[in-house]
mmCIF file of C-alpha atoms in Angstrom:
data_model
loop_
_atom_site.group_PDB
_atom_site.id
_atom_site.type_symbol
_atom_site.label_atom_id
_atom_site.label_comp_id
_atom_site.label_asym_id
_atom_site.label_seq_id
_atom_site.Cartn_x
_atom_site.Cartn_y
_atom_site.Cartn_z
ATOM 1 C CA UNK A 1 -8.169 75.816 6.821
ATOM 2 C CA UNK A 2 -7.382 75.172 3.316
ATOM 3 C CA UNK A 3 -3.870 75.422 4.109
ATOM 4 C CA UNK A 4 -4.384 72.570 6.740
ATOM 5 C CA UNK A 5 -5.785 70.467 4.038
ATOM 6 C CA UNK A 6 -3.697 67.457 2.318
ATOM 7 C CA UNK A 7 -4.379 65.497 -0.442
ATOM 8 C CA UNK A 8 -5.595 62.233 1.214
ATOM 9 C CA UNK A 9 -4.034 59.065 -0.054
ATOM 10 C CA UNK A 10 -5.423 55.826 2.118
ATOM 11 C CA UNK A 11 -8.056 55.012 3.934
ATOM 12 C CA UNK A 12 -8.191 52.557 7.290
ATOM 13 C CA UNK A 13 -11.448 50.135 7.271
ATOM 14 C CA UNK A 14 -12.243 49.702 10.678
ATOM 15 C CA UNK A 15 -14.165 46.551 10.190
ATOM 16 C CA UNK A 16 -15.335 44.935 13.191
ATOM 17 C CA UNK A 17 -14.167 45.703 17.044
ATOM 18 C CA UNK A 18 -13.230 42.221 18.439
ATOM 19 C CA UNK A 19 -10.492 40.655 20.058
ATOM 20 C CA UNK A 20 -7.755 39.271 17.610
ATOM 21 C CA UNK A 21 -8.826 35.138 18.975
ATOM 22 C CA UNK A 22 -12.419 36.337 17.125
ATOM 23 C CA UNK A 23 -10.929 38.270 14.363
ATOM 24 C CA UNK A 24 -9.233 35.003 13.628
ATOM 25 C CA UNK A 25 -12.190 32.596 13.738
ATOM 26 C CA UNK A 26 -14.404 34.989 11.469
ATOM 27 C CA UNK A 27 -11.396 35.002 9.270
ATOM 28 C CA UNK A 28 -12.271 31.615 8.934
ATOM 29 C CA UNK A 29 -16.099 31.399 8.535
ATOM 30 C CA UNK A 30 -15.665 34.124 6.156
ATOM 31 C CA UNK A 31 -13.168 32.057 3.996
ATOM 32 C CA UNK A 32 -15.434 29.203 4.265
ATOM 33 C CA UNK A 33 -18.368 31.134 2.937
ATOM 34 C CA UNK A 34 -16.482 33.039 0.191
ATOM 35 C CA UNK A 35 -15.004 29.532 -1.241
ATOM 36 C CA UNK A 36 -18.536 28.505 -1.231
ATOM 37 C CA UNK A 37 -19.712 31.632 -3.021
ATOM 38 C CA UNK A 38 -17.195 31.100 -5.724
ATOM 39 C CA UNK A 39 -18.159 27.542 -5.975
ATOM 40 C CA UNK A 40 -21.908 27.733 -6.025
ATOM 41 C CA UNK A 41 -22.185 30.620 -8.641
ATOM 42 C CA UNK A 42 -19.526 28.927 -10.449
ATOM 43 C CA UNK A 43 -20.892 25.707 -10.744
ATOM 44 C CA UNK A 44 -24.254 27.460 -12.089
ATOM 45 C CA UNK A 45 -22.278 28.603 -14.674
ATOM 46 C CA UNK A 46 -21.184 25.805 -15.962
ATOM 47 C CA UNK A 47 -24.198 24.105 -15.699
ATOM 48 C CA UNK A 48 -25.670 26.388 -17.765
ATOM 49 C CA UNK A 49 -23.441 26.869 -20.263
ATOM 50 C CA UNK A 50 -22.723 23.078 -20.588
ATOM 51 C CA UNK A 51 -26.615 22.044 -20.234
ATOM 52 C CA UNK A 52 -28.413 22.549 -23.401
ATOM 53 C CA UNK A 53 -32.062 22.950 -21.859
ATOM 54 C CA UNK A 54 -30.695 25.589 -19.716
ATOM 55 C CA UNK A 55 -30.200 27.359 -22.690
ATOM 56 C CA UNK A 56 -33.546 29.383 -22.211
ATOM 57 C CA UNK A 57 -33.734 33.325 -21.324
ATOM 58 C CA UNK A 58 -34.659 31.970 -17.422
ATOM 59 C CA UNK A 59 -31.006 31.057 -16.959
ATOM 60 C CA UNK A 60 -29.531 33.597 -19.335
ATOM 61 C CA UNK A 61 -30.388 36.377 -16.493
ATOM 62 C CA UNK A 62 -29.839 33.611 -13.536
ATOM 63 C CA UNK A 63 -26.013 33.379 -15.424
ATOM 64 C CA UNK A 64 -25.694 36.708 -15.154
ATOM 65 C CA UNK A 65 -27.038 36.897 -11.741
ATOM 66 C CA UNK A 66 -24.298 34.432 -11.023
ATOM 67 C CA UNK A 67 -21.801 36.533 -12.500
ATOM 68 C CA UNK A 68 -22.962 39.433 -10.177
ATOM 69 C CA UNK A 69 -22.656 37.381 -7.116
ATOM 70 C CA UNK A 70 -19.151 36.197 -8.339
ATOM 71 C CA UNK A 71 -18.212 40.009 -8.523
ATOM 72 C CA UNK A 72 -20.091 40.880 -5.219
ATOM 73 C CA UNK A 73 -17.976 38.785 -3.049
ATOM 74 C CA UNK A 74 -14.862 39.896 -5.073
ATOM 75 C CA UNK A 75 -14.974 43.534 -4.590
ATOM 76 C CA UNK A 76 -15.414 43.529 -0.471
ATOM 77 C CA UNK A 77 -14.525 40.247 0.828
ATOM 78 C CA UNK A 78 -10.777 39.857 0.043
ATOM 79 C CA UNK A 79 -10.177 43.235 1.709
ATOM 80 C CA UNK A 80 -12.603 42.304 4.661
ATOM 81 C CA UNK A 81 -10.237 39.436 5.261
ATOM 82 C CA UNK A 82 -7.389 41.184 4.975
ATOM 83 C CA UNK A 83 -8.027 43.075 7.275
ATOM 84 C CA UNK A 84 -9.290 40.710 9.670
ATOM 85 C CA UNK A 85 -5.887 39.522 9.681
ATOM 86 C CA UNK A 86 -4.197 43.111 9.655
ATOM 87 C CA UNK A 87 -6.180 45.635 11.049
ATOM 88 C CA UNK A 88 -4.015 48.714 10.120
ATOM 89 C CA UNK A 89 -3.261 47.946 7.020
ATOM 90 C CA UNK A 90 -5.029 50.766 4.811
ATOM 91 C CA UNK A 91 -6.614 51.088 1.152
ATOM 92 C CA UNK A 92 -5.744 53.613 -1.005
ATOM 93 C CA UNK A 93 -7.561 56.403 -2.254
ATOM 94 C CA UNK A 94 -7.910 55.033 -5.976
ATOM 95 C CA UNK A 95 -9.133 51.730 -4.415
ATOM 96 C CA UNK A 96 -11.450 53.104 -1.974
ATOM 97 C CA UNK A 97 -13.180 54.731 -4.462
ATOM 98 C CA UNK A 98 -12.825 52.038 -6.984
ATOM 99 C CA UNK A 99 -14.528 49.555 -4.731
ATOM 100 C CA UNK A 100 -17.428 52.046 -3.778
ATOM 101 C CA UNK A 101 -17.731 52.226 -7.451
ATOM 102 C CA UNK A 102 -18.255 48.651 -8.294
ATOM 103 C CA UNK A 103 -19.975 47.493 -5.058
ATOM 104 C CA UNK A 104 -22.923 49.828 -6.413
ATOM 105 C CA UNK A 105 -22.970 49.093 -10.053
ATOM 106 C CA UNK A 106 -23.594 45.185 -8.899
ATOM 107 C CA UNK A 107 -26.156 46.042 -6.474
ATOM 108 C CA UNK A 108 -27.681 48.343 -8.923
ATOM 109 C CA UNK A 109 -27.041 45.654 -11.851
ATOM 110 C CA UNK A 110 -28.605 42.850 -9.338
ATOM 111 C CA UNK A 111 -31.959 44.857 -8.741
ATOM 112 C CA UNK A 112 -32.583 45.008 -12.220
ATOM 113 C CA UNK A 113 -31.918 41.826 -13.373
ATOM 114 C CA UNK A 114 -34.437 40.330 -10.544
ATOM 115 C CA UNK A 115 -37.122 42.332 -12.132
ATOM 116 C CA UNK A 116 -36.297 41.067 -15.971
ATOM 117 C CA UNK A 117 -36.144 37.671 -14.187
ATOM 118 C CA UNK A 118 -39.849 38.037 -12.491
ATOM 119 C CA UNK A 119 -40.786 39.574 -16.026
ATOM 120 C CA UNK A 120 -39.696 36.250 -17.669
ATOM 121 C CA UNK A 121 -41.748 34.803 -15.061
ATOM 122 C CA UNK A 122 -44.859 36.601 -15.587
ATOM 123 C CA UNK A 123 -44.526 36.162 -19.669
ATOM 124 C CA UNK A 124 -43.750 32.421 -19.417
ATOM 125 C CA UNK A 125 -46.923 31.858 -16.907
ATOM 126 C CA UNK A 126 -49.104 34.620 -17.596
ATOM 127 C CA UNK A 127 -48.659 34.705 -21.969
ATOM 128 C CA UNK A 128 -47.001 30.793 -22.421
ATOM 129 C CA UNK A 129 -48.034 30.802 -26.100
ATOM 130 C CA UNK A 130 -46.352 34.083 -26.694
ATOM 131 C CA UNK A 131 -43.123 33.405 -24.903
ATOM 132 C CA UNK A 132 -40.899 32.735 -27.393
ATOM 133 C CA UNK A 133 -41.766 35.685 -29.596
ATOM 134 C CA UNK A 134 -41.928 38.173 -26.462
ATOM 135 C CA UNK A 135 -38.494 36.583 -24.912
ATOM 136 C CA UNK A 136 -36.959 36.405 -27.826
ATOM 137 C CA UNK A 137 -32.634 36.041 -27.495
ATOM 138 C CA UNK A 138 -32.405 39.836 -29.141
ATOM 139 C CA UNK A 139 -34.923 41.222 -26.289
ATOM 140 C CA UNK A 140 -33.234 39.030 -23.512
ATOM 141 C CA UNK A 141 -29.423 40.208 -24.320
ATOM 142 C CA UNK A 142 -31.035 43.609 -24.416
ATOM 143 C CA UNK A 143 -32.726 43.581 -20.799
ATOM 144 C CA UNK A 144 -29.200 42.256 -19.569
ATOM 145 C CA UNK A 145 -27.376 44.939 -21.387
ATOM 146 C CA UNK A 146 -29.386 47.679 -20.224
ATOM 147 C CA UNK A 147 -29.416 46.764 -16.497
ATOM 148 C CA UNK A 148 -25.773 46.327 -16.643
ATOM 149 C CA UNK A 149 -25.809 50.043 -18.320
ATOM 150 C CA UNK A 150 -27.907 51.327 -16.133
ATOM 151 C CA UNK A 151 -26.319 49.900 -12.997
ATOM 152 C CA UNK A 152 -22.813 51.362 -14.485
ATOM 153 C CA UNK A 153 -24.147 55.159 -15.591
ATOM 154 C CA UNK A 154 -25.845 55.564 -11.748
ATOM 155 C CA UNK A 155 -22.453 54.622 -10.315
ATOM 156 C CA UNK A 156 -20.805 56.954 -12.020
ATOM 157 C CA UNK A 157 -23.226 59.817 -10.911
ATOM 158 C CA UNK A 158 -22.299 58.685 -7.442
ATOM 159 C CA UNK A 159 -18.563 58.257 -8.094
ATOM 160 C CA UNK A 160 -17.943 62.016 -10.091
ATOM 161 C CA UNK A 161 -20.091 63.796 -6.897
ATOM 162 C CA UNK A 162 -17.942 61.795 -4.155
ATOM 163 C CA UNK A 163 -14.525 62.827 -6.146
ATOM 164 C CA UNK A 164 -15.779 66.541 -5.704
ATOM 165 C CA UNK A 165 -15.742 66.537 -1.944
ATOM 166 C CA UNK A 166 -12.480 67.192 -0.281
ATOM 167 C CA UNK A 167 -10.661 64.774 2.399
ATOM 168 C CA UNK A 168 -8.225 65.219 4.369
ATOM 169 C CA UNK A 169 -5.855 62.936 6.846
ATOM 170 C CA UNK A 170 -6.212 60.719 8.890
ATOM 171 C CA UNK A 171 -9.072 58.860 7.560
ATOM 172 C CA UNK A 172 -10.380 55.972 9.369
ATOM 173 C CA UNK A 173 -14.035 54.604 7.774
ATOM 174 C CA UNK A 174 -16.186 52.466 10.152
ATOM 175 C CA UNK A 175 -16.878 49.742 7.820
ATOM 176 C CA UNK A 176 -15.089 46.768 6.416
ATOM 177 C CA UNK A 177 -15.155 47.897 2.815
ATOM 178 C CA UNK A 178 -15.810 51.455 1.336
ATOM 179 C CA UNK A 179 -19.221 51.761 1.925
ATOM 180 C CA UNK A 180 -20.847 55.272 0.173
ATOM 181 C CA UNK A 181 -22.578 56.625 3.329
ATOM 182 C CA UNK A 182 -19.650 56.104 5.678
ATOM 183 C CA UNK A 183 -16.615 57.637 2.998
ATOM 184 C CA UNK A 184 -19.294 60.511 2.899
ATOM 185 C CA UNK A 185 -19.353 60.861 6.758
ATOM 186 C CA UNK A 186 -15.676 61.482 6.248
ATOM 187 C CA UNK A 187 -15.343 64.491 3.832
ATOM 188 C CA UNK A 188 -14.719 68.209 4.878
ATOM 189 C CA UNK A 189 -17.791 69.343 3.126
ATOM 190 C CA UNK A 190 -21.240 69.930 2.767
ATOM 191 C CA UNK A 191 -22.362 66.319 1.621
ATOM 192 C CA UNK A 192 -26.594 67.149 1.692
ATOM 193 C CA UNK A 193 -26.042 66.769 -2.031
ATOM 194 C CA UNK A 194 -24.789 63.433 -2.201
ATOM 195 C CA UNK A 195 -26.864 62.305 0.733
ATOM 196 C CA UNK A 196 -29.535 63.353 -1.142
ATOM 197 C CA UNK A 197 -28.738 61.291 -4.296
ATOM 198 C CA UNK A 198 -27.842 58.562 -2.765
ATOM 199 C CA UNK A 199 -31.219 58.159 -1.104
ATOM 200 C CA UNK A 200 -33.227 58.792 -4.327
ATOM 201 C CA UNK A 201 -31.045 56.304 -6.034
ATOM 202 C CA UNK A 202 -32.206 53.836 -3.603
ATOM 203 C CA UNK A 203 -35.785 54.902 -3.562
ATOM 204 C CA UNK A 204 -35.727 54.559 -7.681
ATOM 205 C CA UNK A 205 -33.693 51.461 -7.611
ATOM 206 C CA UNK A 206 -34.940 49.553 -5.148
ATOM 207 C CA UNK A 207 -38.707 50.670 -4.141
ATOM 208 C CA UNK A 208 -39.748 51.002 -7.833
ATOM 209 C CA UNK A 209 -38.135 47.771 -9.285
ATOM 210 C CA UNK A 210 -39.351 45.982 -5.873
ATOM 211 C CA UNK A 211 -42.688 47.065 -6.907
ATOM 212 C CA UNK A 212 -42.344 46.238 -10.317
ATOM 213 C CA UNK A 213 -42.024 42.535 -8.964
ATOM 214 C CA UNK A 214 -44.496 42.576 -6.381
ATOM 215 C CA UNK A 215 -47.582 43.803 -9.625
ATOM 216 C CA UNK A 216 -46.029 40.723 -11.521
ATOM 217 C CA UNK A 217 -46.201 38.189 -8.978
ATOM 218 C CA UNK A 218 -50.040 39.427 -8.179
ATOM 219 C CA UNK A 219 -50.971 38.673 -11.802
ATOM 220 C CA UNK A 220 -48.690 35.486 -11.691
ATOM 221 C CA UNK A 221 -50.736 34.322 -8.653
ATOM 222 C CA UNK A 222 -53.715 35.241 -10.358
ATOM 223 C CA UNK A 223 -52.670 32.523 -13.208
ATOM 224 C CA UNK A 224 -51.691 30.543 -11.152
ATOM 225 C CA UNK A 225 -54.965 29.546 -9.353
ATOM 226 C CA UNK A 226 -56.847 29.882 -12.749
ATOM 227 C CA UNK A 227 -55.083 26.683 -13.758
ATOM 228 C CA UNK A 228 -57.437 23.433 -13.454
ATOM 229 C CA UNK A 229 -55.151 20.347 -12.741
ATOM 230 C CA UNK A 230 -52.955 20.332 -9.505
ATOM 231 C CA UNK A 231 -49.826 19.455 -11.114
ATOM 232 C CA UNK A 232 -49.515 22.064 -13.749
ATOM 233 C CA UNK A 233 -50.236 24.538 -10.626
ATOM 234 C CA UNK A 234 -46.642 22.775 -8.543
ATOM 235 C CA UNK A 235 -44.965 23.161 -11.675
ATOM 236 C CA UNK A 236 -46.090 26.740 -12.349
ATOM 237 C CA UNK A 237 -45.139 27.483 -8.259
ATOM 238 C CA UNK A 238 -41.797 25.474 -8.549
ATOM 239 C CA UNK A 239 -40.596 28.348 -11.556
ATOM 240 C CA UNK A 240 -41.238 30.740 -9.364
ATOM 241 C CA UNK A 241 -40.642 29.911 -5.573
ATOM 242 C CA UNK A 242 -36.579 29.615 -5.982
ATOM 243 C CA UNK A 243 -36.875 33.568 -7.691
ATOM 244 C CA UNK A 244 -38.896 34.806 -4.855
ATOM 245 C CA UNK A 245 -36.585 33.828 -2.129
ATOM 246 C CA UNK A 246 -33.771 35.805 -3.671
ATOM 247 C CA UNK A 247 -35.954 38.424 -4.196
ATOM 248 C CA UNK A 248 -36.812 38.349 -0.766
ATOM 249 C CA UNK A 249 -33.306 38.096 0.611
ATOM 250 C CA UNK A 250 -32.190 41.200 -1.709
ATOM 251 C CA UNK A 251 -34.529 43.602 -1.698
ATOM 252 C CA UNK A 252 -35.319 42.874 2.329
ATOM 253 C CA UNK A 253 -32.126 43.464 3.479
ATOM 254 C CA UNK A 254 -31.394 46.445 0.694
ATOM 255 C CA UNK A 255 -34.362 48.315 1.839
ATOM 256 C CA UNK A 256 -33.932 47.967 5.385
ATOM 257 C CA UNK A 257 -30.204 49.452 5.296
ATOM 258 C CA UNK A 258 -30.820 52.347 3.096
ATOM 259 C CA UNK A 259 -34.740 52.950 3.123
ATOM 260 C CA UNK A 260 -35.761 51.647 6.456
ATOM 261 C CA UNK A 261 -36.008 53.711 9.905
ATOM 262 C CA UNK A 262 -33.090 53.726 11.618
ATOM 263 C CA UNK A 263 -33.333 51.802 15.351
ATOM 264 C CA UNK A 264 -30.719 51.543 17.878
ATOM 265 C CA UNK A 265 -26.995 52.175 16.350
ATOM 266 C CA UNK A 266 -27.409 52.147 12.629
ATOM 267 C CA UNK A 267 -23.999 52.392 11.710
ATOM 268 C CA UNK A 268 -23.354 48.916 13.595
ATOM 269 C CA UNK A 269 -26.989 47.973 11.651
ATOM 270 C CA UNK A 270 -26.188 48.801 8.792
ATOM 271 C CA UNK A 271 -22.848 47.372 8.760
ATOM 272 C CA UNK A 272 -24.057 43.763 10.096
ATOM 273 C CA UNK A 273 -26.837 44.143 7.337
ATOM 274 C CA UNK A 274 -24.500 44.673 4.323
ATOM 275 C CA UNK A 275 -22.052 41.730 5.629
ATOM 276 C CA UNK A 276 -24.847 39.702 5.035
ATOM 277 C CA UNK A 277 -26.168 41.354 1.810
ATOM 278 C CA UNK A 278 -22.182 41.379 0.244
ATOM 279 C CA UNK A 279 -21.272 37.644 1.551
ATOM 280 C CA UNK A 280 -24.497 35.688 2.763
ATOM 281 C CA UNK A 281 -26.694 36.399 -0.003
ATOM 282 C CA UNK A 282 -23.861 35.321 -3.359
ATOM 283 C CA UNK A 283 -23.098 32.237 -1.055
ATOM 284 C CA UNK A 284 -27.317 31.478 -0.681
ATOM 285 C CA UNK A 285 -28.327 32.405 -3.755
ATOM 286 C CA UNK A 286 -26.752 29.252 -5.958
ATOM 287 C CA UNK A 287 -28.194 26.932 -3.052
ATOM 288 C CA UNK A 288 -31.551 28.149 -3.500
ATOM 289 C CA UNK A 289 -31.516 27.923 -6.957
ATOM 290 C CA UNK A 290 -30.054 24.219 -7.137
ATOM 291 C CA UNK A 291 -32.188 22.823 -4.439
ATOM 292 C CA UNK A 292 -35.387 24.457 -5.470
ATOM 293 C CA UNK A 293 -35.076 24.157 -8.894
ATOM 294 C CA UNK A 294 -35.693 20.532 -10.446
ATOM 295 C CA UNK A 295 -34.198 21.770 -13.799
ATOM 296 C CA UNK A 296 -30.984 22.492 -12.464
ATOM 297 C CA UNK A 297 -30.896 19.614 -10.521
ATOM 298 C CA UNK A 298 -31.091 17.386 -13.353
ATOM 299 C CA UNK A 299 -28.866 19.342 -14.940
ATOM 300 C CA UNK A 300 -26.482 18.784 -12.458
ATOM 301 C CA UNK A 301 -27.471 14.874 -12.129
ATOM 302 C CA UNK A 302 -26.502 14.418 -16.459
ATOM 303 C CA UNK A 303 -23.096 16.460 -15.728
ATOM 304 C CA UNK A 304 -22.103 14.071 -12.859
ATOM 305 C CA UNK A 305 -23.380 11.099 -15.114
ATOM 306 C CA UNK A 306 -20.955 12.211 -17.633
ATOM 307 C CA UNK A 307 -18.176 12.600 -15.516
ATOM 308 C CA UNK A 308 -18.496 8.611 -14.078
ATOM 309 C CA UNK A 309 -18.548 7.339 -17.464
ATOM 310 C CA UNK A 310 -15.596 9.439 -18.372
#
């Protein structure tokens, strides 16, 4: 059987089964939504980094959640629309693997950052007068360094075990990008291992960190309803609403695909899910933050000022 085996050099993303008329329209929508991804997270951006009083550890991590999005949508949905276009046309080896490889470094970089975000939260509501000394600049660029780290070292764990397994042709993957669990259904080997890794990853990286948020938010509510006037209690709410519906996006549809029971077909599932968590949730996320977020909106409001009198 060894014999039989050949070095496997492409892969063919199946993406979804509809007639060419539909392939075309959701070539589309897609483009429509990955312009606006680009846009939104873009615009945040520059917001920030043009916007003095968003110069505060809050929208440090929300400007590198921005970049995350950014890189998100980069990694799958070019080759998703590519291949709406041209079914047959395959990926290679090196960039199957390359975009497994990144695809989970974001998601693992985007989990962590949304629990030093709700950390910021909880410090800023829960300790105001010690902010500035507990979020100081050194501790923020360290939280975003590490998660980055940490998001790129798991990744790697996941990339050296898949390189291990052997493939062999043809290889068609029932997915529209290189999704870990369906390049594993396709390897001539013994993958408990990897299954097995892959699931405790997820576990550690999303159950614990989504835990994480859900203790902070307790003891922010907690504050919350301690404070006397009205207003200071919108304000304190308004910080933290626009956080908590990314959160809840994220982690919901993370934890479904790779923690959840299985109903139904999962593979289709799971594949509807992550076209929503890799292109829905980078095009919602800068909406959420700009409409829920008086800050940036005023941010916004000086940069357009600016531009009229210029």
């Amino acid at each position: 059987m060894r014999d039989n085996m050949t070095s496997i050099m492409e892969f063919i993303l199946l993406g979804f089964p509809f007639s060419p008329r539909i392939q075309v329209l959701l070539f589309g929508l897609f483009s429509l939504f990955y312009t606006l991804t680009l846009l939104g997270n873009g615009v945040i951006l520059g917001l920030i980094s043009l916007d003095s009083r968003l110069h505060t550890p809050m929208y440090f991590f929300l400007s590198h959640l921005a970049i995350v999005d950014i890189a998100y949508a980069c990694n799958t949905v070019p080759q998703m629309l590519v291949n709406l276009l041209n079914p047959a046309r395959p990926i290679s080896f090196a960039g199957c693997m390359i975009q497994t490889f990144l695809f989970l470094t974001f998601a693992v970089t985007e989990c962590l950052l949304l629990v030093v975000m709700s950390y910021d939260r909880y410090v800023a509501i829960c300790h105001p007068l010690r902010y500035s000394a507990i979020m100081s600049w050194r501790v923020s660029v360290t939280l975003a360094v590490t998660s980055w780290t940490i998001g790129v070292l798991l990744s790697l764990v996941h990339l050296v075990l898949l390189l291990s397994l052997p493939f062999c042709r043809p290889q068609k993957i029932n997915h529209f990008f290189c999704e870990i669990m369906a390049v594993l259904k396709l390897a001539h080997a013994d993958t408990h291992i990897n299954e097995i890794v892959v699931l405790a990853g997820a576990i550690s990286v999303l159950v614990g960190p989504f835990s994480s948020i859900v203790v902070s938010y307790m003891c922010i509510l907690g504050a919350i309803l301690r404070i006397q006037s009205g207003e200071g209690q919108r304000k304190a709410f308004s910080t933290c609403s626009s956080h908590l519906c990314v959160v809840g996006l994220f982690y919901g549809t993370a934890i479904i695909t790779y923690v959840g029971p299985q109903h139904g077909n999962p593979k289709e599932q799971k594949k509807y899910l992550l076209l929503f968590h890799s292109l829905c949730n980078p095009m919602l996320n800068p909406l959420i933050y700009s409409l829920r977020n008086k800050e940036v909106k005023n941010a916004l409001k000086t940069v357009l000022r600016r531009e009229r009198v210029l």
